[in-house]
Amino acid sequence: MTSPAKQDHRRSIFHDADRKIHIVDLFAGPGGLDVAAHFLGLDTIGIEWDANACETRYSAGLPTIHADVRDMRESPSAALGKVLDDLNDIKVLVGGPPCQTFSVAGGGAGRRALDEVEGFIERLVDGEDTEVIDKELANLGDARTALVLEPLRWIMAAIKAERPYTAIILEQVPTVLPLWRVYKRVLESGRLPGGVKYQAQCKTLRTEEYGVPQSRRRAVLIARIEGHGDVTMPETTHLPFVRSADAAPTLDSALLDDDTQVERKGKKRAWVSMEKALKKTGEELGRTTPYVVVSNYGSGGDPKNRGRRQSSEPAFTVTGKVSRNAVESPEGMELPRFTIAESGMLQTFPKSFPWSGRDRAQQVGNAVPPRFGIHLIAAALGFDEDRVRSALDSMEHWPKIPVAERERLRRLGCADKTKCPDDPPHPPVAEL
């Protein structure tokens, strides 16, 4: 899909401005990082096993292989070669392995297995037989826990194929940060095949500090292959959201709306509120007056103690249960709950993004916020501030994809029936 972002101002770690930069996105979901790449003028190939997320991707015009990343890890060329003429164009690996077992909201099998998984990482790098490792991983209690190792397997396979990734971006829930630190140590150690080394940084970042209208924290790893300069985390652009139990947050009024004044004073912008993020849909849904969002989750260990956020504040972390959050007037009157389009906008997807298939709330909750993704990709590739600003300024609209193109992408994504996790027919495409 042709990107609206300008193609003539690449200033990055890639010195050949005429050569395409392709990103392979493992566990691609509905396309948060792909959408970010689109606005930065980059091409992506997503690998996603869930048929519903694939339907959203096809409807959005995002090239996709409907497969399990584990089935493609050793010989991805056959499937990816159907999308790309030159696999050497794949310069970047990004991925957000499923986080349910690591999440505080989940059962916690992954948290209990952190030490074991760290040991598996070391054994993979040491070249131990993968079949032996896979058998032991199957005994961890939840197969999704082992998926956090897949990016490393892909990194090693690319090196062995003499097509090492120039940059790597991984993101997960904060509890996975210890594993990203192990990744960092391994990537920098020279123990990868051929002695290939990367420079890496990892840190827990707060998405509201990058203009995302929700308080979402993610553990991020960014790496570059040795020889392409220092790696730094993206600089924050907005203030962190801080709210005490007894009082709503306060801000200098000069920070609220005047970005020019903020920049001139060298200050951060204010975090973005739900009210501001959903302003474009306010008249359609009647959200022209203040409202309160009541969380589906309990707070402080008490399931009855539901958290509350004012419309003048960022949203709670958008999860797959976002549609269960109640919306009320300040007086307690029930209001319409967030639609899928609104939930997507709180994740910074364009209003017109074509959510399709079933389980759409889960798709929204699983996605990486595209605005956050823009900052991550730009930091990994060394893009300048002008390119980032251009991408952010172009995020409001998503192009409508012709039905014929959606069908072409579906045929491409599901061409190899041995890799397609679910048998056709797929869910119908939602018309825009």
Short mmCIF file of C-alpha atoms in Angstrom, two decimals:
data_model
loop_
_atom_site.label_atom_id
_atom_site.label_comp_id
_atom_site.label_asym_id
_atom_site.label_seq_id
_atom_site.Cartn_x
_atom_site.Cartn_y
_atom_site.Cartn_z
CA MET A 1 0.00 0.00 0.00
CA THR A 2 1.37 3.38 -0.94
CA SER A 3 2.07 5.51 2.10
CA PRO A 4 1.01 9.16 2.32
CA ALA A 5 4.24 10.02 4.10
CA LYS A 6 6.91 11.73 2.01
CA GLN A 7 9.57 9.47 0.60
CA ASP A 8 12.26 12.07 -0.13
CA HIS A 9 13.53 13.00 3.32
CA ARG A 10 14.95 9.80 4.78
CA ARG A 11 17.67 10.60 7.23
CA SER A 12 18.36 7.40 9.06
CA ILE A 13 20.79 4.59 9.65
CA PHE A 14 20.04 3.46 6.08
CA HIS A 15 22.33 5.31 3.69
CA ASP A 16 20.69 4.32 0.39
CA ALA A 17 17.68 6.63 0.21
CA ASP A 18 16.32 4.88 -2.90
CA ARG A 19 16.21 1.42 -1.36
CA LYS A 20 12.99 0.28 0.24
CA ILE A 21 12.84 -0.52 3.93
CA HIS A 22 10.57 -3.43 4.76
CA ILE A 23 9.49 -4.45 8.24
CA VAL A 24 8.41 -7.95 9.19
CA ASP A 25 5.93 -7.81 12.06
CA LEU A 26 5.60 -10.97 14.14
CA PHE A 27 2.34 -11.38 16.09
CA ALA A 28 1.08 -8.49 13.98
CA GLY A 29 -2.45 -8.34 15.36
CA PRO A 30 -4.73 -5.83 13.64
CA GLY A 31 -1.73 -3.72 12.69
CA GLY A 32 -0.69 -1.13 15.28
CA LEU A 33 2.98 -1.16 14.30
CA ASP A 34 2.09 -1.58 10.62
CA VAL A 35 -0.12 1.51 10.78
CA ALA A 36 2.74 3.41 12.41
CA ALA A 37 5.11 2.25 9.65
CA HIS A 38 2.57 3.24 6.99
CA PHE A 39 2.51 6.85 8.19
CA LEU A 40 6.31 6.87 8.29
CA GLY A 41 6.41 5.78 4.65
CA LEU A 42 7.61 2.22 5.26
CA ASP A 43 6.32 -1.13 4.01
CA THR A 44 5.42 -4.02 6.29
CA ILE A 45 4.59 -7.70 6.15
CA GLY A 46 2.60 -8.97 9.11
CA ILE A 47 2.43 -12.55 10.34
CA GLU A 48 -0.71 -13.23 12.34
CA TRP A 49 -2.47 -16.49 13.30
CA ASP A 50 -5.86 -15.06 14.33
CA ALA A 51 -8.31 -15.02 11.43
CA ASN A 52 -10.26 -12.08 12.84
CA ALA A 53 -7.19 -9.85 13.11
CA CYS A 54 -6.27 -10.93 9.58
CA GLU A 55 -9.67 -9.74 8.35
CA THR A 56 -9.01 -6.31 9.82
CA ARG A 57 -5.58 -6.27 8.20
CA TYR A 58 -6.95 -7.27 4.78
CA SER A 59 -9.64 -4.59 5.05
CA ALA A 60 -6.97 -2.02 5.92
CA GLY A 61 -4.78 -3.04 2.98
CA LEU A 62 -1.97 -4.41 5.15
CA PRO A 63 0.03 -7.28 3.56
CA THR A 64 -0.35 -10.31 5.81
CA ILE A 65 0.63 -13.96 6.04
CA HIS A 66 -2.03 -15.90 7.97
CA ALA A 67 0.24 -18.29 9.82
CA ASP A 68 1.77 -19.23 13.13
CA VAL A 69 5.21 -17.64 13.47
CA ARG A 70 6.53 -20.95 14.80
CA ASP A 71 5.70 -22.66 11.50
CA MET A 72 7.70 -20.11 9.53
CA ARG A 73 10.71 -19.48 11.72
CA GLU A 74 13.22 -21.77 9.99
CA SER A 75 12.29 -21.09 6.37
CA PRO A 76 10.23 -17.90 6.10
CA SER A 77 11.46 -17.17 2.58
CA ALA A 78 8.80 -19.21 0.75
CA ALA A 79 5.83 -17.31 2.21
CA LEU A 80 7.48 -13.90 2.46
CA GLY A 81 8.81 -14.24 -1.08
CA LYS A 82 5.23 -14.13 -2.34
CA VAL A 83 4.98 -10.60 -0.98
CA LEU A 84 8.51 -9.32 -1.66
CA ASP A 85 10.62 -9.59 -4.77
CA ASP A 86 13.80 -9.12 -2.75
CA LEU A 87 13.95 -10.52 0.78
CA ASN A 88 17.08 -8.42 1.35
CA ASP A 89 14.70 -5.47 1.64
CA ILE A 90 13.56 -6.80 5.04
CA LYS A 91 15.64 -4.61 7.32
CA VAL A 92 13.59 -4.51 10.51
CA LEU A 93 12.01 -7.08 12.83
CA VAL A 94 9.25 -5.94 15.17
CA GLY A 95 7.12 -8.02 17.48
CA GLY A 96 4.84 -8.04 20.48
CA PRO A 97 4.45 -11.69 21.56
CA PRO A 98 1.10 -12.49 23.22
CA CYS A 99 1.21 -11.10 26.73
CA GLN A 100 -1.68 -12.78 28.52
CA THR A 101 0.47 -15.13 30.60
CA PHE A 102 2.83 -12.31 31.58
CA SER A 103 0.13 -9.74 32.24
CA VAL A 104 -0.93 -8.72 35.74
CA ALA A 105 -4.48 -9.20 34.48
CA GLY A 106 -3.76 -12.74 33.32
CA GLY A 107 -3.18 -15.98 35.18
CA GLY A 108 0.51 -15.26 35.74
CA ALA A 109 2.00 -18.49 34.33
CA GLY A 110 4.56 -16.44 32.44
CA ARG A 111 5.60 -14.46 35.50
CA ARG A 112 6.20 -17.68 37.40
CA ALA A 113 8.21 -19.03 34.48
CA LEU A 114 10.46 -15.98 33.97
CA ASP A 115 13.55 -17.71 35.34
CA GLU A 116 12.89 -20.80 33.24
CA VAL A 117 12.37 -18.78 30.07
CA GLU A 118 15.62 -16.92 30.71
CA GLY A 119 17.37 -20.28 30.83
CA PHE A 120 15.80 -21.27 27.51
CA ILE A 121 17.11 -18.06 25.91
CA GLU A 122 20.64 -18.95 26.97
CA ARG A 123 20.25 -22.50 25.67
CA LEU A 124 18.98 -21.30 22.29
CA VAL A 125 21.97 -19.00 21.88
CA ASP A 126 24.32 -21.82 22.89
CA GLY A 127 22.95 -23.86 19.99
CA GLU A 128 21.11 -26.56 21.90
CA ASP A 129 18.78 -28.77 19.86
CA THR A 130 15.54 -26.83 19.29
CA GLU A 131 13.35 -29.95 19.41
CA VAL A 132 14.55 -30.68 22.94
CA ILE A 133 13.88 -27.08 23.95
CA ASP A 134 10.42 -27.12 22.36
CA LYS A 135 9.45 -30.25 24.27
CA GLU A 136 10.45 -28.67 27.56
CA LEU A 137 8.71 -25.41 26.69
CA ALA A 138 5.51 -27.36 26.18
CA ASN A 139 5.60 -28.25 29.89
CA LEU A 140 5.51 -24.63 31.10
CA GLY A 141 1.73 -24.77 31.56
CA ASP A 142 0.72 -22.25 28.90
CA ALA A 143 1.99 -22.52 25.33
CA ARG A 144 1.81 -18.74 24.89
CA THR A 145 4.61 -18.26 27.42
CA ALA A 146 7.12 -19.82 25.01
CA LEU A 147 6.19 -17.39 22.24
CA VAL A 148 8.35 -14.70 23.82
CA LEU A 149 11.32 -16.70 22.47
CA GLU A 150 10.17 -16.50 18.86
CA PRO A 151 11.76 -13.11 18.03
CA LEU A 152 15.15 -14.50 19.08
CA ARG A 153 14.63 -17.56 16.88
CA TRP A 154 13.84 -15.27 13.93
CA ILE A 155 16.87 -13.10 14.64
CA MET A 156 19.13 -16.12 14.64
CA ALA A 157 17.52 -17.59 11.49
CA ALA A 158 18.02 -14.29 9.62
CA ILE A 159 21.69 -14.21 10.59
CA LYS A 160 22.19 -17.80 9.41
CA ALA A 161 20.52 -16.86 6.09
CA GLU A 162 23.02 -13.98 5.79
CA ARG A 163 20.21 -11.42 5.95
CA PRO A 164 20.53 -10.09 9.52
CA TYR A 165 18.03 -7.48 10.60
CA THR A 166 19.48 -4.00 10.86
CA ALA A 167 17.03 -2.98 13.58
CA ILE A 168 14.78 -4.78 16.08
CA ILE A 169 11.83 -3.53 18.14
CA LEU A 170 10.12 -5.68 20.76
CA GLU A 171 7.35 -4.64 23.14
CA GLN A 172 5.39 -6.36 25.84
CA VAL A 173 3.76 -5.80 29.23
CA PRO A 174 6.09 -4.37 31.93
CA THR A 175 6.58 -7.74 33.62
CA VAL A 176 8.57 -8.90 30.58
CA LEU A 177 11.28 -6.26 31.04
CA PRO A 178 13.61 -8.77 32.79
CA LEU A 179 13.49 -10.94 29.67
CA TRP A 180 14.21 -7.98 27.41
CA ARG A 181 17.27 -7.37 29.57
CA VAL A 182 18.35 -10.93 28.83
CA TYR A 183 17.72 -10.27 25.12
CA LYS A 184 19.85 -7.15 25.38
CA ARG A 185 22.69 -9.07 27.00
CA VAL A 186 22.53 -11.79 24.35
CA LEU A 187 22.31 -9.38 21.42
CA GLU A 188 25.35 -7.47 22.64
CA SER A 189 27.38 -10.53 23.62
CA GLY A 190 28.76 -11.65 20.26
CA ARG A 191 27.35 -15.15 20.92
CA LEU A 192 24.85 -14.98 18.06
CA PRO A 193 25.68 -16.95 14.90
CA GLY A 194 28.76 -15.60 13.15
CA GLY A 195 29.58 -13.39 16.09
CA VAL A 196 26.99 -10.81 14.99
CA LYS A 197 26.45 -8.10 17.59
CA TYR A 198 23.74 -5.55 18.23
CA GLN A 199 23.58 -2.50 20.43
CA ALA A 200 20.37 -2.53 22.47
CA GLN A 201 18.39 -0.58 25.03
CA CYS A 202 15.34 -1.68 27.00
CA LYS A 203 13.04 0.23 29.28
CA THR A 204 9.44 0.49 30.46
CA LEU A 205 7.76 3.41 28.71
CA ARG A 206 4.48 5.19 29.43
CA THR A 207 2.41 5.71 26.30
CA GLU A 208 0.71 8.89 27.52
CA GLU A 209 4.17 10.50 27.44
CA TYR A 210 4.04 10.06 23.65
CA GLY A 211 0.59 11.57 23.15
CA VAL A 212 -1.50 8.40 23.51
CA PRO A 213 -4.73 9.21 25.42
CA GLN A 214 -4.42 6.33 27.88
CA SER A 215 -2.15 5.36 30.75
CA ARG A 216 -0.57 2.27 29.22
CA ARG A 217 2.91 1.02 30.21
CA ARG A 218 4.99 -1.18 27.92
CA ALA A 219 8.37 -2.87 28.22
CA VAL A 220 10.31 -2.00 25.05
CA LEU A 221 13.55 -3.23 23.53
CA ILE A 222 15.19 -1.37 20.63
CA ALA A 223 18.33 -2.73 18.97
CA ARG A 224 20.55 -1.90 15.99
CA ILE A 225 23.16 -4.08 14.41
CA GLU A 226 26.69 -3.07 15.38
CA GLY A 227 28.13 -0.27 13.28
CA HIS A 228 24.92 1.75 12.82
CA GLY A 229 25.27 4.18 15.69
CA ASP A 230 24.07 4.47 19.25
CA VAL A 231 20.61 3.34 20.27
CA THR A 232 18.42 5.64 22.35
CA MET A 233 14.85 5.38 23.51
CA PRO A 234 12.45 7.87 21.92
CA GLU A 235 12.34 11.18 23.73
CA THR A 236 9.06 11.82 25.49
CA THR A 237 6.82 14.57 24.12
CA HIS A 238 4.11 14.80 26.78
CA LEU A 239 3.82 14.93 30.55
CA PRO A 240 3.20 11.75 32.55
CA PHE A 241 -0.27 11.27 33.98
CA VAL A 242 -0.17 11.41 37.78
CA ARG A 243 -3.32 11.12 39.84
CA SER A 244 -3.48 10.86 43.58
CA ALA A 245 -6.23 8.94 45.32
CA ASP A 246 -7.66 12.11 46.79
CA ALA A 247 -7.50 14.66 44.00
CA ALA A 248 -7.66 14.97 40.26
CA PRO A 249 -4.40 15.88 38.52
CA THR A 250 -3.61 19.54 37.99
CA LEU A 251 -1.77 21.14 35.11
CA ASP A 252 -0.49 24.56 34.25
CA SER A 253 -3.25 25.91 32.00
CA ALA A 254 -0.59 27.17 29.60
CA LEU A 255 0.20 23.56 28.78
CA LEU A 256 -3.27 22.45 27.83
CA ASP A 257 -3.77 23.60 24.26
CA ASP A 258 -1.00 25.88 23.07
CA ASP A 259 1.61 23.57 21.57
CA THR A 260 3.53 26.52 20.12
CA GLN A 261 3.97 28.07 23.55
CA VAL A 262 4.99 24.71 25.01
CA GLU A 263 7.67 24.21 22.39
CA ARG A 264 9.00 27.73 22.78
CA LYS A 265 9.40 27.26 26.52
CA GLY A 266 10.98 23.85 26.08
CA LYS A 267 8.26 22.17 28.12
CA LYS A 268 6.41 18.95 27.52
CA ARG A 269 2.88 19.02 26.19
CA ALA A 270 0.04 17.98 28.46
CA TRP A 271 -1.07 14.37 28.32
CA VAL A 272 -3.99 13.91 25.94
CA SER A 273 -7.42 13.44 27.50
CA MET A 274 -10.22 11.14 26.34
CA GLU A 275 -12.30 14.22 25.68
CA LYS A 276 -9.71 15.65 23.31
CA ALA A 277 -8.98 12.33 21.59
CA LEU A 278 -12.67 11.63 20.90
CA LYS A 279 -13.58 15.20 20.02
CA LYS A 280 -14.08 14.26 16.37
CA THR A 281 -16.86 11.79 17.31
CA GLY A 282 -18.42 13.86 20.10
CA GLU A 283 -21.37 15.23 18.13
CA GLU A 284 -22.22 11.81 16.67
CA LEU A 285 -22.44 10.14 20.08
CA GLY A 286 -23.58 13.08 22.14
CA ARG A 287 -20.30 13.24 24.09
CA THR A 288 -20.39 17.00 24.15
CA THR A 289 -20.55 17.14 27.96
CA PRO A 290 -18.20 15.74 30.62
CA TYR A 291 -18.42 12.03 31.40
CA VAL A 292 -16.85 9.44 33.70
CA VAL A 293 -15.48 6.04 32.70
CA VAL A 294 -15.87 3.27 35.29
CA SER A 295 -13.34 0.47 34.89
CA ASN A 296 -14.36 -3.15 34.47
CA TYR A 297 -11.49 -4.08 36.80
CA GLY A 298 -11.27 -3.72 40.57
CA SER A 299 -8.62 -1.53 42.14
CA GLY A 300 -6.28 -2.20 45.05
CA GLY A 301 -7.21 -5.88 45.17
CA ASP A 302 -10.88 -5.11 45.75
CA PRO A 303 -13.04 -6.28 42.80
CA LYS A 304 -15.83 -3.96 43.94
CA ASN A 305 -13.59 -0.90 43.96
CA ARG A 306 -13.91 0.15 40.35
CA GLY A 307 -11.50 2.80 39.13
CA ARG A 308 -12.94 6.00 37.69
CA ARG A 309 -11.53 8.40 35.11
CA GLN A 310 -12.91 11.79 34.14
CA SER A 311 -13.24 12.61 30.45
CA SER A 312 -10.64 15.34 31.06
CA GLU A 313 -8.09 12.59 31.90
CA PRO A 314 -6.45 9.86 29.81
CA ALA A 315 -8.24 6.52 29.56
CA PHE A 316 -7.36 3.44 31.53
CA THR A 317 -5.24 0.95 29.61
CA VAL A 318 -7.39 -0.17 26.69
CA THR A 319 -7.78 -3.95 26.94
CA GLY A 320 -9.88 -6.53 25.16
CA LYS A 321 -12.59 -5.83 27.73
CA VAL A 322 -12.79 -2.12 26.91
CA SER A 323 -16.46 -2.49 25.90
CA ARG A 324 -17.27 -3.56 29.47
CA ASN A 325 -16.20 -0.23 30.93
CA ALA A 326 -19.28 1.76 31.93
CA VAL A 327 -19.64 5.39 30.85
CA GLU A 328 -21.68 7.73 33.05
CA SER A 329 -22.51 11.38 33.39
CA PRO A 330 -20.94 13.14 36.40
CA GLU A 331 -24.32 12.68 38.10
CA GLY A 332 -24.25 8.90 37.55
CA MET A 333 -26.60 8.66 34.56
CA GLU A 334 -25.75 5.78 32.23
CA LEU A 335 -24.34 6.83 28.84
CA PRO A 336 -23.47 4.82 25.72
CA ARG A 337 -20.29 2.79 26.14
CA PHE A 338 -17.32 3.28 23.89
CA THR A 339 -17.81 2.00 20.38
CA ILE A 340 -15.10 0.02 18.59
CA ALA A 341 -14.20 3.13 16.59
CA GLU A 342 -13.85 5.17 19.79
CA SER A 343 -11.83 2.45 21.49
CA GLY A 344 -9.55 2.38 18.47
CA MET A 345 -9.15 6.15 18.63
CA LEU A 346 -8.07 5.85 22.28
CA GLN A 347 -5.39 3.54 20.88
CA THR A 348 -4.66 6.33 18.29
CA PHE A 349 -5.94 4.43 15.27
CA PRO A 350 -7.64 6.71 12.73
CA LYS A 351 -11.38 7.04 13.15
CA SER A 352 -11.94 5.43 9.73
CA PHE A 353 -9.74 2.40 10.42
CA PRO A 354 -11.77 -0.62 9.16
CA TRP A 355 -12.08 -2.96 12.13
CA SER A 356 -13.39 -6.25 10.73
CA GLY A 357 -14.02 -9.88 11.62
CA ARG A 358 -15.19 -10.90 15.09
CA ASP A 359 -13.82 -10.15 18.59
CA ARG A 360 -13.11 -6.56 17.62
CA ALA A 361 -12.76 -5.30 21.18
CA GLN A 362 -10.08 -7.92 21.76
CA GLN A 363 -8.32 -6.84 18.58
CA VAL A 364 -8.31 -3.23 19.74
CA GLY A 365 -6.98 -4.15 23.17
CA ASN A 366 -4.21 -6.34 21.74
CA ALA A 367 -2.89 -3.65 19.41
CA VAL A 368 0.17 -1.44 19.83
CA PRO A 369 -0.97 2.22 19.78
CA PRO A 370 0.17 3.47 16.34
CA ARG A 371 1.25 6.87 17.67
CA PHE A 372 3.50 5.10 20.16
CA GLY A 373 4.73 2.86 17.35
CA ILE A 374 5.76 5.86 15.27
CA HIS A 375 8.07 7.01 18.06
CA LEU A 376 9.51 3.51 18.51
CA ILE A 377 10.21 2.93 14.82
CA ALA A 378 11.66 6.41 14.36
CA ALA A 379 14.01 5.89 17.31
CA ALA A 380 15.12 2.50 15.99
CA LEU A 381 15.81 3.82 12.49
CA GLY A 382 17.17 7.21 13.44
CA PHE A 383 14.49 9.26 11.70
CA ASP A 384 14.61 12.99 12.33
CA GLU A 385 12.01 15.12 14.09
CA ASP A 386 10.55 16.44 10.83
CA ARG A 387 9.74 12.96 9.62
CA VAL A 388 8.13 12.04 12.93
CA ARG A 389 6.05 15.22 12.92
CA SER A 390 4.94 14.59 9.33
CA ALA A 391 3.82 11.07 10.26
CA LEU A 392 1.94 12.23 13.36
CA ASP A 393 0.22 15.01 11.45
CA SER A 394 -1.09 12.57 8.84
CA MET A 395 -2.74 10.11 11.24
CA GLU A 396 -6.30 11.38 11.17
CA HIS A 397 -7.57 9.44 8.15
CA TRP A 398 -7.13 5.93 6.81
CA PRO A 399 -7.62 5.28 3.08
CA LYS A 400 -10.55 3.15 1.96
CA ILE A 401 -9.29 -0.08 0.41
CA PRO A 402 -11.12 -1.47 -2.66
CA VAL A 403 -12.81 -4.84 -2.20
CA ALA A 404 -10.65 -6.33 -4.97
CA GLU A 405 -7.49 -5.39 -3.08
CA ARG A 406 -8.82 -6.92 0.12
CA GLU A 407 -9.53 -10.14 -1.73
CA ARG A 408 -6.08 -10.14 -3.28
CA LEU A 409 -4.47 -9.75 0.16
CA ARG A 410 -6.67 -12.52 1.56
CA ARG A 411 -5.64 -14.88 -1.23
CA LEU A 412 -2.01 -13.95 -0.66
CA GLY A 413 -2.24 -14.37 3.11
CA CYS A 414 -3.97 -17.73 3.02
CA ALA A 415 -2.29 -19.22 -0.03
CA ASP A 416 -0.42 -21.87 1.97
CA LYS A 417 -3.16 -23.93 3.59
CA THR A 418 -0.63 -25.94 5.57
CA LYS A 419 0.33 -22.78 7.47
CA CYS A 420 -3.14 -21.21 7.75
CA PRO A 421 -4.25 -21.93 11.34
CA ASP A 422 -8.00 -21.77 10.64
CA ASP A 423 -9.86 -23.37 7.76
CA PRO A 424 -11.71 -21.04 5.35
CA PRO A 425 -14.16 -19.53 4.94
CA HIS A 426 -13.01 -16.51 6.87
CA PRO A 427 -15.38 -14.05 8.54
CA PRO A 428 -17.01 -11.63 6.10
CA VAL A 429 -15.25 -8.31 5.51
CA ALA A 430 -16.95 -5.37 7.18
CA GLU A 431 -17.90 -2.79 4.55
CA LEU A 432 -16.84 0.77 5.25
#
